Each structure stands twice: as C-alpha cells, then as structure tokens.
XYZ file of C-alpha atoms in Angstrom:
205
model
C 37.949 197.899 -13.120
C 40.455 198.398 -10.273
C 41.673 195.195 -9.041
C 40.598 193.279 -11.926
C 44.158 191.784 -12.618
C 45.267 193.845 -15.451
C 48.658 194.807 -14.191
C 49.290 191.264 -12.491
C 48.727 189.882 -15.925
C 51.499 191.818 -17.342
C 53.943 191.040 -14.567
C 53.113 187.474 -15.042
C 53.872 187.738 -18.923
C 57.067 189.649 -18.213
C 58.320 187.121 -15.656
C 58.416 189.548 -12.939
C 55.909 187.825 -11.204
C 55.762 183.971 -11.167
C 52.498 182.015 -11.618
C 51.178 179.720 -8.650
C 49.583 177.646 -11.458
C 49.754 177.537 -15.207
C 52.096 178.942 -17.645
C 52.569 182.198 -19.733
C 54.170 182.226 -22.965
C 55.594 184.961 -25.149
C 56.185 183.986 -28.713
C 56.659 180.471 -27.497
C 58.833 181.005 -24.647
C 57.702 180.340 -20.965
C 58.080 183.727 -19.197
C 58.874 181.989 -15.924
C 61.801 180.139 -16.840
C 63.064 181.154 -20.146
C 65.509 184.028 -20.330
C 64.870 184.722 -23.882
C 61.812 186.369 -22.971
C 63.697 189.311 -21.502
C 65.101 190.406 -24.979
C 61.547 189.787 -26.656
C 59.644 192.150 -24.496
C 59.628 195.833 -23.779
C 57.913 196.619 -20.346
C 56.437 200.225 -20.398
C 54.928 201.358 -16.976
C 54.063 204.843 -15.421
C 56.157 203.670 -12.271
C 58.593 206.474 -11.681
C 60.535 204.561 -8.873
C 61.837 202.284 -11.526
C 64.217 205.347 -12.628
C 67.342 206.687 -10.746
C 65.983 210.240 -9.819
C 69.660 211.609 -9.578
C 70.911 210.513 -13.147
C 69.904 212.339 -16.322
C 67.468 210.555 -18.498
C 70.337 209.749 -20.817
C 72.329 208.049 -18.173
C 69.094 206.141 -17.116
C 68.743 204.845 -20.661
C 72.363 203.750 -20.746
C 72.262 201.851 -17.753
C 69.211 199.952 -18.893
C 70.784 199.535 -22.070
C 73.585 197.479 -20.406
C 70.937 195.003 -19.090
C 70.217 194.017 -22.811
C 73.843 193.969 -23.584
C 73.749 196.649 -26.005
C 77.122 198.209 -27.257
C 77.738 202.050 -26.488
C 77.355 202.697 -30.123
C 74.236 200.840 -30.342
C 72.834 202.520 -27.202
C 73.762 206.048 -28.340
C 72.076 205.374 -31.860
C 68.976 204.021 -30.204
C 68.723 206.782 -27.806
C 69.037 209.552 -30.468
C 66.644 207.933 -32.650
C 63.942 207.334 -30.059
C 64.484 210.855 -28.149
C 63.898 212.291 -31.388
C 60.847 210.274 -32.281
C 59.304 211.132 -28.861
C 60.585 214.520 -28.887
C 62.557 214.459 -25.543
C 66.158 215.439 -26.886
C 65.878 218.661 -24.901
C 65.500 217.029 -21.538
C 67.906 213.904 -21.877
C 70.638 215.691 -20.055
C 68.539 216.765 -17.216
C 68.122 214.843 -13.940
C 65.040 212.531 -13.924
C 63.608 214.320 -10.999
C 63.184 217.522 -13.047
C 61.064 215.915 -15.571
C 57.108 216.459 -15.970
C 54.802 213.540 -15.724
C 54.475 213.722 -19.424
C 58.319 213.526 -19.934
C 58.576 210.631 -17.426
C 56.327 208.679 -19.498
C 58.003 209.351 -22.737
C 61.403 208.530 -21.337
C 59.579 205.167 -19.996
C 58.458 204.373 -23.417
C 61.979 205.105 -24.827
C 63.419 202.590 -22.271
C 60.795 199.981 -23.305
C 61.996 200.347 -26.987
C 65.719 200.537 -26.432
C 66.408 197.020 -27.384
C 63.918 197.064 -30.209
C 61.798 194.234 -28.796
C 59.049 192.799 -30.936
C 56.491 192.672 -28.134
C 55.591 195.492 -25.958
C 53.692 195.237 -22.577
C 52.182 198.747 -21.587
C 50.448 199.538 -18.334
C 48.111 202.384 -18.384
C 50.214 204.527 -20.853
C 48.409 207.641 -20.245
C 47.603 207.508 -16.403
C 47.964 210.989 -14.828
C 48.600 212.700 -18.333
C 46.713 215.818 -19.289
C 44.410 215.418 -22.653
C 47.083 216.807 -24.769
C 49.853 214.468 -23.576
C 47.453 211.635 -23.551
C 46.640 212.206 -27.312
C 50.207 212.363 -28.300
C 51.143 209.051 -26.575
C 48.012 207.050 -28.027
C 48.917 208.617 -31.528
C 52.498 207.358 -30.983
C 51.423 203.980 -29.843
C 49.196 203.366 -32.727
C 50.771 205.117 -35.649
C 54.568 204.422 -34.811
C 54.452 201.140 -32.898
C 51.438 199.104 -34.294
C 51.097 200.372 -37.964
C 54.709 201.749 -38.896
C 56.953 199.116 -36.797
C 54.402 196.267 -36.637
C 54.975 195.821 -32.985
C 52.603 193.552 -30.933
C 51.540 195.505 -28.216
C 49.492 194.440 -25.036
C 48.181 197.344 -23.112
C 46.075 197.883 -20.020
C 43.884 200.730 -19.613
C 40.874 202.261 -17.512
C 39.659 204.377 -20.321
C 37.098 202.750 -22.835
C 38.177 205.676 -25.550
C 41.634 204.728 -25.214
C 41.080 201.062 -26.037
C 38.653 202.138 -28.831
C 41.330 204.650 -30.456
C 44.435 202.183 -30.185
C 43.429 198.511 -30.127
C 42.369 196.106 -32.960
C 41.214 193.384 -30.245
C 40.070 194.116 -26.691
C 39.553 191.916 -23.622
C 37.485 192.974 -20.646
C 38.874 191.557 -17.248
C 36.949 191.421 -14.033
C 38.182 189.616 -10.740
C 41.196 187.847 -12.395
C 39.261 186.541 -15.377
C 38.832 187.613 -19.031
C 34.997 187.840 -19.311
C 34.968 189.100 -22.838
C 37.382 189.510 -26.055
C 36.694 190.496 -29.376
C 38.199 192.481 -32.301
C 37.015 196.096 -32.517
C 35.740 195.580 -35.789
C 33.425 192.765 -34.709
C 32.141 195.053 -31.879
C 31.350 197.693 -34.375
C 29.473 195.415 -36.810
C 27.311 194.114 -33.787
C 26.003 197.722 -33.339
C 27.170 197.591 -29.742
C 29.587 199.805 -27.961
C 32.472 199.262 -25.731
C 30.874 200.970 -22.925
C 27.845 198.847 -22.879
C 29.725 195.747 -23.045
C 32.165 196.618 -20.360
C 29.220 197.619 -18.138
C 27.502 194.262 -18.666
C 30.739 192.347 -17.631
C 31.641 194.237 -14.734
C 28.443 195.364 -12.910
C 27.256 192.322 -11.021
C 28.377 189.677 -13.427
C-alpha cells in the first residue's frame, strides 16, 4: 500500500538514503559506505526531474554515462544497443521535455542499464503508463532483463498483476516491514492468490 516503505527501501539499497539503524548490502557490499555499489546497480524510477529537460535524450544519457566512467565509444555503443532494444531511436535527438510519459520511462530504463549493472532497482515501472505501454515495459523486464540477461531485478509496484507477471519471488510490505514473502510457484501451489494474501497482510494486520 501507499506509504509502506517500498521506495524508501530502494533508496536505502542504492545508498541515496542512509539508514539510521542496520545495514543494506548489494552483492556483499554495504550500500551506505562502499562506493563499489554504484557500479553494481542501476536505479530506474519514473522521476522525470532527474533528467535535464533542455537536453536531448542522447545528451542526457551521455552525461549519466560519464558518472560511470564509460568511454565515449563505450557510451555510443551502449546507447545504440539499448535505444534499439527499447525502440526509442527516433526520439533520442529530441529534447527530453518533448517526450511522452512512456518514452520518458523507456529512457529511464536505458539510463539504468547504460553501465550494464548486474542488479536493477526499479520503482513502479509502469506508473502513469497506458495499458499498451505498461505491457511493453513488463515484457521487456521479464524477457530481456530477467530471462535473457540474467539480471537481478528488485521492483516495487502497486499492481498485483504486475508482480504476478514479472516476479519469481514477491514480498508484501506494510508500515515499513515485510509482512510476507514467498515464490510465485509456492503461492500457486498453495491454492491461494496474491490478491487474497495482499489483503490479509495490509487490512488491519
């Protein structure tokens, strides 16, 4: 539910927010103190303000690539490959402010993948997208990132069907705590559905 702590969890894992207690680790590295984490993760959000609106999509990507010390040739190769994969080649040279919501989200995914990290933190990947755009994003995450490229993907979502479609393992958070977690296979074998489980752990519990 809203305010459960999902986005805060991703900020803690990425090192954007520092924990007041405890520690978060990515592949054995403490995200609060180990700079290595930056190269291990790609953070994908629908936060439009994190882009430069006057710059083109391409120039935005080139800027963020410099933060990962990618060479110009590496950057150009990655941009070409990922833009083709996400079908945004036609808008790369347009200012970001002219992008549709769906195109902004796709550019955000390209930015998160630009340095080819093994772990992706994705915050509400289909927020504000129409059904067709949502389907394309979900399909891309499942088929291209998880299955084909073997990425570890941790995503937050308000949509039960999105979790069922993409995830191998799900966790339900409420009031800052994980109330339930299991694999989708185990949930299906139990005869329960995720809607029922979600309602039980978020309504008065």
